[in-house]
Coordinates of C-alpha atoms in Angstrom, one line a residue:
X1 CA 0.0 0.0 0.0
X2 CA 1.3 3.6 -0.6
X3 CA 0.3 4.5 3.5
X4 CA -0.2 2.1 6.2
X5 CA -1.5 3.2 9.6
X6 CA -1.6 1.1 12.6
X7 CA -3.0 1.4 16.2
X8 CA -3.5 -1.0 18.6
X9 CA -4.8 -0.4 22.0
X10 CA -3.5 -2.4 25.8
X11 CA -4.9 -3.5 28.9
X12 CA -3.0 -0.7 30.4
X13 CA -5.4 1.7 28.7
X14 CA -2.2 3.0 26.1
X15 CA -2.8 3.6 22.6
X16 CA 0.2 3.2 20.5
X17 CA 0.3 4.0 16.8
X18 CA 3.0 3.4 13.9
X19 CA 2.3 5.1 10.4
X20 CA 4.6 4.3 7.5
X21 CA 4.6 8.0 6.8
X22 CA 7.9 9.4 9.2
X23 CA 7.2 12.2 11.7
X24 CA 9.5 14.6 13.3
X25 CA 9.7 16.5 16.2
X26 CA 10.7 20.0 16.4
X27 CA 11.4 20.4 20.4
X28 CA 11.8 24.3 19.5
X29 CA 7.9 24.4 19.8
X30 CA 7.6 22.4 22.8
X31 CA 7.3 25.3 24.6
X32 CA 5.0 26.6 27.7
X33 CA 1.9 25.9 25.7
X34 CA 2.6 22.4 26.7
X35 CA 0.5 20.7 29.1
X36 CA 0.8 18.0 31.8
X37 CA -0.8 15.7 29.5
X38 CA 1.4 15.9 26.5
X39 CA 4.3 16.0 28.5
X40 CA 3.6 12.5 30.3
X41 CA 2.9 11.3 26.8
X42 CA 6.1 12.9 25.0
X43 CA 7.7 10.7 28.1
X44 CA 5.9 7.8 27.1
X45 CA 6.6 7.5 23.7
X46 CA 10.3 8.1 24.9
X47 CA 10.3 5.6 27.1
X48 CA 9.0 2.9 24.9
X49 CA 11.1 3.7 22.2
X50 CA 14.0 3.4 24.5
X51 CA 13.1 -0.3 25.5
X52 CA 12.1 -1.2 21.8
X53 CA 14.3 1.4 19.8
X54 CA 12.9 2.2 16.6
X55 CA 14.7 1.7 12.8
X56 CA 14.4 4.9 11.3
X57 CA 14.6 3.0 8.0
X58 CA 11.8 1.0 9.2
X59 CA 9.2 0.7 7.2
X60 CA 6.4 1.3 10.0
X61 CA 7.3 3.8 12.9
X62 CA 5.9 4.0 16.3
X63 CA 4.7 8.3 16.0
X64 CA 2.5 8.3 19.1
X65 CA 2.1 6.4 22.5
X66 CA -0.5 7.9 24.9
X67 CA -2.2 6.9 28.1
X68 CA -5.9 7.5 27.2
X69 CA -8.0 5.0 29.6
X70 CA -8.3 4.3 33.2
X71 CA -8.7 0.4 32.5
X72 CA -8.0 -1.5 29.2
X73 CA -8.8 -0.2 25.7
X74 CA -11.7 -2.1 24.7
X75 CA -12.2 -1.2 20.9
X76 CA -10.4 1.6 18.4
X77 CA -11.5 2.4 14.8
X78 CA -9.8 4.3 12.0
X79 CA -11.8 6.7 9.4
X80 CA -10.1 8.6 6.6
X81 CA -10.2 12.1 5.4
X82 CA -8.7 14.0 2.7
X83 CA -5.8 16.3 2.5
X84 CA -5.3 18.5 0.1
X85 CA -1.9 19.3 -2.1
X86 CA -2.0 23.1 -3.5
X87 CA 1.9 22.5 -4.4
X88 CA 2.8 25.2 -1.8
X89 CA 6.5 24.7 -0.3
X90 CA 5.3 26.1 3.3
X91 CA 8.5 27.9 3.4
X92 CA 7.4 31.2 4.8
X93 CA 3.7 30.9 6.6
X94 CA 2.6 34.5 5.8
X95 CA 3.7 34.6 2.4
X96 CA 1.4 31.3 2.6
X97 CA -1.5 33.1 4.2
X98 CA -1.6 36.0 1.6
X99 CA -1.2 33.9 -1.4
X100 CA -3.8 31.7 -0.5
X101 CA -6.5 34.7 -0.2
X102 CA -6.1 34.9 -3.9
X103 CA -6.2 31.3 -4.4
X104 CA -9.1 30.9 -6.9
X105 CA -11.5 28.2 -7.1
X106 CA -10.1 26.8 -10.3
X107 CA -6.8 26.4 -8.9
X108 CA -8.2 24.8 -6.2
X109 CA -9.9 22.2 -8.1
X110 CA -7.1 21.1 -10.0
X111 CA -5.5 20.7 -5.9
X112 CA -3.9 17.1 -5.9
X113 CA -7.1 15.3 -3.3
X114 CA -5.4 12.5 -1.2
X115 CA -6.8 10.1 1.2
X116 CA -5.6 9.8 4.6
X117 CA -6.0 8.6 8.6
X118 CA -8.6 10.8 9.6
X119 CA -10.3 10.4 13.2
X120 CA -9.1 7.6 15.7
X121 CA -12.3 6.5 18.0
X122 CA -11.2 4.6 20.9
X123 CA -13.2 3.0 24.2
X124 CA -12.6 2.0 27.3
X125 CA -13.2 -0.1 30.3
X126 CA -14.2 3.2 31.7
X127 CA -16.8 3.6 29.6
X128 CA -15.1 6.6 28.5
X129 CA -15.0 7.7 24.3
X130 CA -12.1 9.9 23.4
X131 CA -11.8 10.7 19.5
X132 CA -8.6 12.2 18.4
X133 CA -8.0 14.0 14.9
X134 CA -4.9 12.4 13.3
X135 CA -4.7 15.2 10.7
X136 CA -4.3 18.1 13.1
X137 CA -3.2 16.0 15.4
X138 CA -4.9 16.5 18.5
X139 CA -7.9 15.6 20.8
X140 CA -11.0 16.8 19.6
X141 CA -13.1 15.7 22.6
X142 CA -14.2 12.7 24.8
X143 CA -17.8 11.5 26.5
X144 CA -19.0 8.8 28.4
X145 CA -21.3 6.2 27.1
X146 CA -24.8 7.0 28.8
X147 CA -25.9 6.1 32.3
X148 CA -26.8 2.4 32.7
X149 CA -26.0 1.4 29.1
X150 CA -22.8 -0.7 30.1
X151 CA -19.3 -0.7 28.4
X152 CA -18.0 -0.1 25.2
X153 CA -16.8 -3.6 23.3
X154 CA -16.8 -3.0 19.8
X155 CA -16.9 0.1 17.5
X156 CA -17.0 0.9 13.6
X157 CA -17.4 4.6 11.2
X158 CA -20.6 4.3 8.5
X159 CA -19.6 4.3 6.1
X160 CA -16.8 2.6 6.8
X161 CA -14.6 3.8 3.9
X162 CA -15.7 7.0 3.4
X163 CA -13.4 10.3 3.8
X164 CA -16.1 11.9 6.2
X165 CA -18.3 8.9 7.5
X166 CA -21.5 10.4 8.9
X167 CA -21.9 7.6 11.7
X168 CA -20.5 6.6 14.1
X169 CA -21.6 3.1 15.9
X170 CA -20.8 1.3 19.6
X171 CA -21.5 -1.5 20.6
X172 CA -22.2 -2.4 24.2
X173 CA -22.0 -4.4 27.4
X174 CA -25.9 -4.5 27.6
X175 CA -26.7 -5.7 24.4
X176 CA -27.1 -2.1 23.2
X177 CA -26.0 -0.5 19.9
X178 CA -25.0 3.3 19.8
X179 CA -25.6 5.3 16.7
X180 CA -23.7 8.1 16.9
X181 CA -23.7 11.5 14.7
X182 CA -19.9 11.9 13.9
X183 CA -20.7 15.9 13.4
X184 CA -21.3 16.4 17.2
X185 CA -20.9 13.3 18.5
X186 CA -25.2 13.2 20.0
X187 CA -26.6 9.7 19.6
X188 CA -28.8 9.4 16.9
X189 CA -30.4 5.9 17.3
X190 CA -30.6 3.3 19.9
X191 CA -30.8 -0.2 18.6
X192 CA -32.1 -3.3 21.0
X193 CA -31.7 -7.0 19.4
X194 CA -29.0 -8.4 21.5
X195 CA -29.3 -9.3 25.3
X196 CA -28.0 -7.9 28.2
X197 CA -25.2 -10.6 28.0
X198 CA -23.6 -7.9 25.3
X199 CA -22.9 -7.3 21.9
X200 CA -19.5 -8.0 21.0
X201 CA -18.5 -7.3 17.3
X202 CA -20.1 -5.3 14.7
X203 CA -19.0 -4.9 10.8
X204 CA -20.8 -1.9 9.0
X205 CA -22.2 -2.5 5.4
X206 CA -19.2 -1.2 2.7
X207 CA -22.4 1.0 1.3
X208 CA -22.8 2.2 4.8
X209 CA -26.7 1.4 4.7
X210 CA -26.5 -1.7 6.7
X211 CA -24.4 -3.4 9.6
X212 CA -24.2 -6.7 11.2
X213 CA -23.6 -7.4 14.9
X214 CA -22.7 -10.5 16.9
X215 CA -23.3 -11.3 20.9
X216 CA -23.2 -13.9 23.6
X217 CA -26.6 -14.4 22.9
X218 CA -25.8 -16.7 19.9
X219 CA -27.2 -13.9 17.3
X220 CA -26.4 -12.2 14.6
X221 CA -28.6 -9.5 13.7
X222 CA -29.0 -7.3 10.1
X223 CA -29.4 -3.7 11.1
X224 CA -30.8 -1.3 8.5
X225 CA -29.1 1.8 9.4
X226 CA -31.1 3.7 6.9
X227 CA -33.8 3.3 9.2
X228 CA -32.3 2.7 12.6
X229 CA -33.9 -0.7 12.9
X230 CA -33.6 -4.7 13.0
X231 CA -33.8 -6.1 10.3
X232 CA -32.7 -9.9 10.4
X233 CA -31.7 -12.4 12.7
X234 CA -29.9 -15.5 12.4
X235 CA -29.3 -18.1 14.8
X236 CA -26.1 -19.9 16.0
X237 CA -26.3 -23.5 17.1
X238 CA -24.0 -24.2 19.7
X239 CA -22.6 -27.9 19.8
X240 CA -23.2 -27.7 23.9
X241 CA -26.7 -28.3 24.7
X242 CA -28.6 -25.8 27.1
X243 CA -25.4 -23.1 25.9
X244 CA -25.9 -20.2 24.0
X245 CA -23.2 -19.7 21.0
X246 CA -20.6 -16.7 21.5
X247 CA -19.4 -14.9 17.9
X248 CA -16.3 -13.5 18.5
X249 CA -16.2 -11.6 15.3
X250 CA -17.8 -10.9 12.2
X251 CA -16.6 -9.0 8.5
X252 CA -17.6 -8.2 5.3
X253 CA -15.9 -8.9 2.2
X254 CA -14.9 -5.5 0.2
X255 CA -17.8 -5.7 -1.9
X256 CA -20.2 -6.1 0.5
X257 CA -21.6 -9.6 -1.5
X258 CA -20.2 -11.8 1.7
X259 CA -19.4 -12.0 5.2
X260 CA -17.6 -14.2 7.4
X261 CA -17.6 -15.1 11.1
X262 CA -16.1 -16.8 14.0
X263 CA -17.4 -18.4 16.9
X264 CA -15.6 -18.9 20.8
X265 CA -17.0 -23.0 20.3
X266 CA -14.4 -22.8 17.0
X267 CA -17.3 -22.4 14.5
X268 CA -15.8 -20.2 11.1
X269 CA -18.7 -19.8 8.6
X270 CA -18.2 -17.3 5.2
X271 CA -21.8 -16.7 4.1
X272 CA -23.1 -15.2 0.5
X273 CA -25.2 -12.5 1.4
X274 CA -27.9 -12.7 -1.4
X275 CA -28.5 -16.5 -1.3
X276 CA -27.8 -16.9 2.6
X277 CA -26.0 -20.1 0.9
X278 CA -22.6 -21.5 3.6
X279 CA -19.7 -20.8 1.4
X280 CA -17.2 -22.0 4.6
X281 CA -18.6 -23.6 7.4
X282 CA -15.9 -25.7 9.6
X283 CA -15.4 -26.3 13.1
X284 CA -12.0 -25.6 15.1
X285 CA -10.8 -27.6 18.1
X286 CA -11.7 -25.5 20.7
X287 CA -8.1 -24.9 21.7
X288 CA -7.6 -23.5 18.3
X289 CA -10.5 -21.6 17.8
X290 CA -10.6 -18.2 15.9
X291 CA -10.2 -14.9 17.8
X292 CA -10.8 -12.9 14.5
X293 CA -11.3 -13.7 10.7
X294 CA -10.6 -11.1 7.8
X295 CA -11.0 -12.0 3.7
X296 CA -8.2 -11.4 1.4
X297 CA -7.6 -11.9 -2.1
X298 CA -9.3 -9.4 -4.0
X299 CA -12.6 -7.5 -3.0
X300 CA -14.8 -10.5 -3.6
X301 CA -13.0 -12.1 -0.6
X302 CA -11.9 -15.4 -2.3
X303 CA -9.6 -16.6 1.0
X304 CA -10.5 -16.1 4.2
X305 CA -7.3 -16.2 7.2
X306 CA -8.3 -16.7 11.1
X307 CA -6.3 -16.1 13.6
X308 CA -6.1 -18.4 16.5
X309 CA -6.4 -19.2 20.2
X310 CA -3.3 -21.9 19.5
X311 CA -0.9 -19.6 17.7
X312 CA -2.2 -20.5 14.3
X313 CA -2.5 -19.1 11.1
X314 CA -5.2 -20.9 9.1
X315 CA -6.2 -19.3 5.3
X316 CA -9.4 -20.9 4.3
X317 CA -10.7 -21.2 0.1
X318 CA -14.2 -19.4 0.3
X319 CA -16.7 -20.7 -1.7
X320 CA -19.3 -23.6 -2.4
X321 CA -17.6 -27.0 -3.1
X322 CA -19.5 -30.3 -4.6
X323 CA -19.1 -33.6 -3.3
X324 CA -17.2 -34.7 -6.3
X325 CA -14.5 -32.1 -5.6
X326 CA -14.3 -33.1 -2.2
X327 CA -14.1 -36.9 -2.9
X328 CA -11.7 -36.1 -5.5
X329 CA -9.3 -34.2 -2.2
X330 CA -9.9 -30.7 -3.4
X331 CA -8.0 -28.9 -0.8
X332 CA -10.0 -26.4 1.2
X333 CA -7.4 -25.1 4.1
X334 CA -4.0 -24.6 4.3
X335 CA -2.0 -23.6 7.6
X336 CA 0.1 -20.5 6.7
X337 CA 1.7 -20.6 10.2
X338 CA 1.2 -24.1 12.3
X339 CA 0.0 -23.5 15.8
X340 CA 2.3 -25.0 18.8
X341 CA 2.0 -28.3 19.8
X342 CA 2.5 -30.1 23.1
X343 CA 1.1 -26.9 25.0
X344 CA -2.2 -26.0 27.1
X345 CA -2.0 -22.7 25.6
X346 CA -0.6 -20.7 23.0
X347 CA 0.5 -17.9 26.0
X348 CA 1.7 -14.7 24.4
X349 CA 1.7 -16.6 21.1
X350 CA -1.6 -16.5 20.2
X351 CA -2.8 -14.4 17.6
X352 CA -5.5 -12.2 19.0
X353 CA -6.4 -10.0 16.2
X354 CA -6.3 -10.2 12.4
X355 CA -7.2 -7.6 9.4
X356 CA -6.9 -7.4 6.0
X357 CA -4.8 -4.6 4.3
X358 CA -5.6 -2.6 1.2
X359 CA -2.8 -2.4 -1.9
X360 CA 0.0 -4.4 -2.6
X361 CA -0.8 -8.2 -3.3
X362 CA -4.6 -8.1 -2.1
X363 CA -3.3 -10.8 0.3
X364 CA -1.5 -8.6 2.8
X365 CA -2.9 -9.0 6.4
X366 CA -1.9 -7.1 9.9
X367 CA -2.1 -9.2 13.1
X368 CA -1.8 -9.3 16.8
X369 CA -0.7 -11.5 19.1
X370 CA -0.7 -11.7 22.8
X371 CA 3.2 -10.6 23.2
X372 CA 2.5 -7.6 22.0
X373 CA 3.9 -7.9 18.4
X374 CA 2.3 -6.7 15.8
X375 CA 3.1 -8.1 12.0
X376 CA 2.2 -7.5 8.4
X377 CA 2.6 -10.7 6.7
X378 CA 1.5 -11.9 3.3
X379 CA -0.6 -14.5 2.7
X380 CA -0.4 -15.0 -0.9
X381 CA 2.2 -18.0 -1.1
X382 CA -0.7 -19.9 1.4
X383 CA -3.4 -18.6 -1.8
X384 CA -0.9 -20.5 -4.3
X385 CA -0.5 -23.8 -2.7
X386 CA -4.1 -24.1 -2.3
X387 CA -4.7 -23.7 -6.4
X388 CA -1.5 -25.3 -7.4
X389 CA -2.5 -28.7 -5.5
X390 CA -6.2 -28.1 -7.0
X391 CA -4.4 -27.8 -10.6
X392 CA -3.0 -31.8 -9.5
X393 CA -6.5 -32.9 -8.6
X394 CA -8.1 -31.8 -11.8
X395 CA -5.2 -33.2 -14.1
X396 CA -5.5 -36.4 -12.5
X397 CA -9.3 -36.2 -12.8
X398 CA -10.0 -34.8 -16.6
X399 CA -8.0 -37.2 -18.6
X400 CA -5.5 -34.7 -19.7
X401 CA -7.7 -32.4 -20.5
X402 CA -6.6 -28.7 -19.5
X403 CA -9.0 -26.9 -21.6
X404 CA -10.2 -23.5 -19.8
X405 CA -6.6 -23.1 -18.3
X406 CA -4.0 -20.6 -19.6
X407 CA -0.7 -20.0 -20.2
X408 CA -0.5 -17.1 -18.0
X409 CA -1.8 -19.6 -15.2
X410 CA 0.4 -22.8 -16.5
X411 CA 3.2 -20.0 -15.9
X412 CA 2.5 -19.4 -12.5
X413 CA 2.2 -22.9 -11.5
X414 CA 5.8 -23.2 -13.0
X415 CA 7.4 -20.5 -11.6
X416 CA 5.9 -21.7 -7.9
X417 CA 7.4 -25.1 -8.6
X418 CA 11.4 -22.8 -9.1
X419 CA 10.4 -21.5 -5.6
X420 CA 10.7 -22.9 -1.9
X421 CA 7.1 -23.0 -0.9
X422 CA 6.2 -20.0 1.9
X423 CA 2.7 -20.0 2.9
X424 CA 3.2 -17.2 5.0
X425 CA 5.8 -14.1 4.6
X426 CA 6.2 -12.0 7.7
X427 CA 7.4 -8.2 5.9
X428 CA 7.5 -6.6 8.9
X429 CA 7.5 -6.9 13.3
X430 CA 7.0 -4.0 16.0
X431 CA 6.2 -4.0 19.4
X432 CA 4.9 -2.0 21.9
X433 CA 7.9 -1.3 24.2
X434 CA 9.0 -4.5 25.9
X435 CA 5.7 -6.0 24.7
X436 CA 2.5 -4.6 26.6
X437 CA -0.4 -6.9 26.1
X438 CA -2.6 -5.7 23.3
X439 CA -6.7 -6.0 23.3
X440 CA -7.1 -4.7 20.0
X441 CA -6.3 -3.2 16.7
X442 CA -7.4 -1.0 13.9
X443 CA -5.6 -1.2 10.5
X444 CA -6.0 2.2 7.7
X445 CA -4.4 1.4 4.3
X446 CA -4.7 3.1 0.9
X447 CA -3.5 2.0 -2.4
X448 CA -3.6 5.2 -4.5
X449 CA -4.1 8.9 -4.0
X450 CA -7.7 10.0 -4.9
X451 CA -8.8 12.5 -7.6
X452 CA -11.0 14.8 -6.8
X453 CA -12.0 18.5 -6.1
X454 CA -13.7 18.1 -2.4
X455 CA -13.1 21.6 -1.2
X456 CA -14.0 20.3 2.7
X457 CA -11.1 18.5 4.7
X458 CA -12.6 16.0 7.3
X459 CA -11.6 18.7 10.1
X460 CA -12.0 21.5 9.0
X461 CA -13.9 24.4 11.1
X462 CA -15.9 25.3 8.0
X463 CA -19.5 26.1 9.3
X464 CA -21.9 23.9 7.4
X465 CA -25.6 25.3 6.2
X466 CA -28.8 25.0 8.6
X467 CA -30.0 22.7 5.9
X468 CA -27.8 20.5 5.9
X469 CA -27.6 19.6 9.5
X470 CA -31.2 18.0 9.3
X471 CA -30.7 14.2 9.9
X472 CA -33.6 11.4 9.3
X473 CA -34.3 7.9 10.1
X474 CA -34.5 7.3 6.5
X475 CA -31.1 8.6 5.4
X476 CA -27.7 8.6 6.5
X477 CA -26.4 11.8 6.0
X478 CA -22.7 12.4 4.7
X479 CA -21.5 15.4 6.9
X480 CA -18.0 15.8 7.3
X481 CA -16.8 15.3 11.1
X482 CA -17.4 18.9 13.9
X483 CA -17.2 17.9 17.3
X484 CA -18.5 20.3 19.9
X485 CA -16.6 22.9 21.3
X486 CA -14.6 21.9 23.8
X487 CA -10.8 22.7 25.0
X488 CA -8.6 20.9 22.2
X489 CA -5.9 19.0 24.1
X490 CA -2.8 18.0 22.3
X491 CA -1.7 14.7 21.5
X492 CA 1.7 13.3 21.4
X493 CA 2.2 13.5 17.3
X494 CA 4.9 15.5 16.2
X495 CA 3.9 17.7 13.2
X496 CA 4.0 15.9 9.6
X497 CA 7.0 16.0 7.1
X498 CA 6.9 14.9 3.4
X499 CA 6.8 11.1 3.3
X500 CA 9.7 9.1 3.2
X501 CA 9.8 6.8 -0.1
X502 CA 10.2 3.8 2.1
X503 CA 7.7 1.5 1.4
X504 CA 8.0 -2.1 1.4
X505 CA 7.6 -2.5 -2.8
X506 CA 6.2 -5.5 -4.4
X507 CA 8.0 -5.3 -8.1
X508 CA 5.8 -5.3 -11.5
X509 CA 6.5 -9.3 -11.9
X510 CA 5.9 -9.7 -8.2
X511 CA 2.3 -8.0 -8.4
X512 CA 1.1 -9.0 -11.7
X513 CA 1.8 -12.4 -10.6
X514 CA -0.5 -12.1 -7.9
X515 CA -3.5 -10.3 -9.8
X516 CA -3.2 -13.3 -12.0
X517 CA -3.6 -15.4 -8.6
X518 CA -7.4 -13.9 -8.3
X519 CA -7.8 -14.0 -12.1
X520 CA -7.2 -17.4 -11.7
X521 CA -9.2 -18.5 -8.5
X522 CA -12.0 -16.1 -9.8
X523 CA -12.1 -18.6 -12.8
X524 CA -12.3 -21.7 -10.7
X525 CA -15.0 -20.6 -8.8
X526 CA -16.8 -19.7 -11.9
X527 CA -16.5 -22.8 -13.4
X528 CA -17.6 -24.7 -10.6
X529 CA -20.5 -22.9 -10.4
X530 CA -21.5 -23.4 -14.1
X531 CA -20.5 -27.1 -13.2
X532 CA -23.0 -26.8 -10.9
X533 CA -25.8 -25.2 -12.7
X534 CA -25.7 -28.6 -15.5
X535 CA -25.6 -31.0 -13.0
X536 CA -28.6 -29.2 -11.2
X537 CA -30.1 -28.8 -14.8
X538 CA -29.5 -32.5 -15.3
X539 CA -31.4 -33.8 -12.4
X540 CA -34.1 -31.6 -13.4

């Protein structure tokens, strides 16, 4: 990806946060102005980088380290926002300031528009909400979750992509689901589907029209956020009688066409939306089973990777499979990283956390474990095994006949014979000082700058019109994010420099080979599907 953002939030109640775009300090500012806050965090971030010192050739850097909760961190989430590139050298700021009074509306629009980490949301075992701007950064403000409505547990921006998400959502110790306005931060909506046992991940809709949630209660409910209500609910059987199922988290492909989720009895299910037809549904041993889940592969989600209780790395093929293919040894699973053996538990080992990153090979994934190290690693060699054995199967099955295969797929299949076979590549390891014990992540990534002529940043103090402000049950507006006015407190973020070209690069070969990976799987799982249409049409 051209920028990576990560932030990941401890038991201790610290949020630390590494950015693949460099940051420097200029201690000539740190002046009076500086408060007791910043200055306890500017020690914090010190001190951690001094038991874990940071690369500065690295390709992610720890920028900020803060103490924000009395208690652990119990859920952070990442929105974007764009920036704006007028081609100004900042050199001298009032020179800057008078040029930009005649800065015309035409020049303005032909501004370069890029996307990038917007507002940080994070919750507490306090029940406390702070949300930070991470493009002026500082603290824009914090609340508490109402009186008698429990703790936060899970969080997510609608929509989710989206340079100014409108929403904001929490979900909560009761059974209770938040619908925040992001402009003021005033809830909007309560939804009640859940029990008071608690919900304990939601995934918001791509489109931002629809969410799903999980609980203890064994649900998971369809929320129409267009009109603040329920509108589904599925079910979880739990193999112990008299027991209610736990989901322990739940995501939606790219395109919003599928989702996937895990269960704390080992359950992994990947589900087409439209149909409701089980395109995964396995069960874990319940030492291994799956903390989180996340699809890679492309925006249709073709893999799906777990990670897991044991210190495993599963990557699963998503989609329907025939009992032919499976008596024929079709492989469905691969372990990208094998769990350890001989142990009651995987200890600091275990992978607590999983998601998916945007750019690069499509198969690039960010996880957690409880040792506090957090790793990008990609899965695509795990991808590859899983078609390259399937290529054997059908040989061995059709006679010889290779017809609907091509060259550029026979290529692949020979070049990933000439190399040792890696499932799993880790690119990059950090750690939060010695290696504080993490509760959770968010992951930001983007691929490419975006072109546009948005003349509103994400923060800005812009006032917006009367008219606008109106918000319905029917519609989801798109207002860019105003908190209310309260005393902005500094964060520890030193002020942005030009990024570093420093990015972990995949070369031309290295990513056209794995486009033609999806191009390739896509194809399979067409053709099974047309395979199974005639046999359908045959029993007719």
């Amino acid at each position: 990806p051209t920028r990576l953002a990560i932030t990941a939030g401890t038991y201790d109640g610290v949020l630390a946060g590494w950015d693949t775009v460099a940051y420097k300090r200029d201690d000539e500012k740190d002046d009076e102005k500086d408060d007791e806050d910043k200055n306890e965090n500017t020690d914090l971030l010190a001190m951690l980088n001094k038991t874990a010192p940071q690369d500065e050739n690295a390709y992610l850097k720890m920028n900020f380290a803060m103490a924000v909760h009395d208690g652990s961190v119990r859920t952070i989430s990442m929105s974007s926002a764009h920036r704006h590139d007028h081609g100004n050298n900042h050199k001298n700021s009032k020179e800057e300031k008078t040029n930009s009074d005649h800065v015309s509306k035409k020049s303005k629009s032909k501004s370069n528009t890029f996307i990038i980490p917007g507002t940080l949301l994070s919750a507490g075992f306090d029940d406390n909400i702070a949300i930070f701007s991470l493009t002026k950064h500082t603290q824009n403000g914090d609340l508490k979750t109402p009186s008698n409505m429990g703790t936060p547990t899970c969080s997510g921006f609608a929509p989710p992509s989206d340079p100014a998400p409108s929403h904001a959502l929490m979900g909560l110790s009761t059974g209770k689901i938040i619908i925040y306005t992001r402009k003021d931060m005033t809830v909007q909506h309560i939804l009640s589907g859940h029990d008071d046992k608690g919900v304990t991940c939601l995934a918001v809709h791509p489109s931002g029209k629809m969410a799903l949630s999980g609980g203890r209660d064994g649900k998971i409910c369809l929320w129409d956020l267009m009109r603040g209500r329920l509108a589904f609910v599925s079910k979880i059987k739990n193999p112990k009688k008299g027991r209610k199922a736990t989901v322990n988290d739940i995501v939606w492909s790219k395109d919003g066409a599928r989702f996937a989720y895990c269960t704390h009895e080992g359950n992994i299910t990947a589900r087409e939306m439209e149909s409701g037809q089980d395109l995964l549904d396995i069960t874990m041993p319940l030492i291994g089973r799956a903390n989180q889940v996340c699809f890679v592969g492309g925006d249709d989600g073709l893999f799906l990777a777990a990670a897991c209780n044991d210190g495993g790395l599963p990557v699963f093929a998503v989609g329907s499979i025939d009992d032919e293919d499976e008596d024929a040894g079709t492989r469905r699973a691969i372990m990208a990283i094998e769990p350890l053996e001989g142990v009651a538990t995987a200890g600091d080992e275990r992978f607590k956390c999983i998601q998916s990153v945007e750019g690069g090979s499509s198969f690039l994934v960010v996880t957690a474990n409880s040792g506090g190290i957090i790793s990008l690693i990609d899965l695509e060699g795990a991808a590859q095994m899983m078609l390259s054995e399937e290529d054997e199967v059908g040989d061995g099955s059709d006679d010889g006949n290779k017809e609907g295969s091509s060259d550029e797929e026979d290529s692949i299949a020979s070049d990933s014979d000439e190399e040792e076979d890696t499932a799993a590549e880790i690119l990059e390891s950090v750690r939060i000082g010695t290696g504080a014990r993490i509760t959770c992540i968010s992951v930001w990534s983007s691929n490419e700058a975006v072109d546009g002529d948005a003349e509103l940043e994400a923060d800005s103090d812009e006032e917006i019109p009367e008219e606008e402000e109106a918000a319905t049950e029917k519609e989801i507006e798109e207002d860019v994010f105003h908190t209310k006015k309260r005393k902005a407190k500094d964060i520890d973020v030193p002020e942005n420099k030009k990024q570093e070209e420093n990015e972990i690069e995949l070369d031309p070969e290295a990513l056209e080979k794995a486009r033609a990976l999806v191009s390739q799987a896509k194809k399979r799982q067409k053709k099974k599907k047309d395979k199974k249409k005639k046999k359908e049409k045959k029993n007719q």
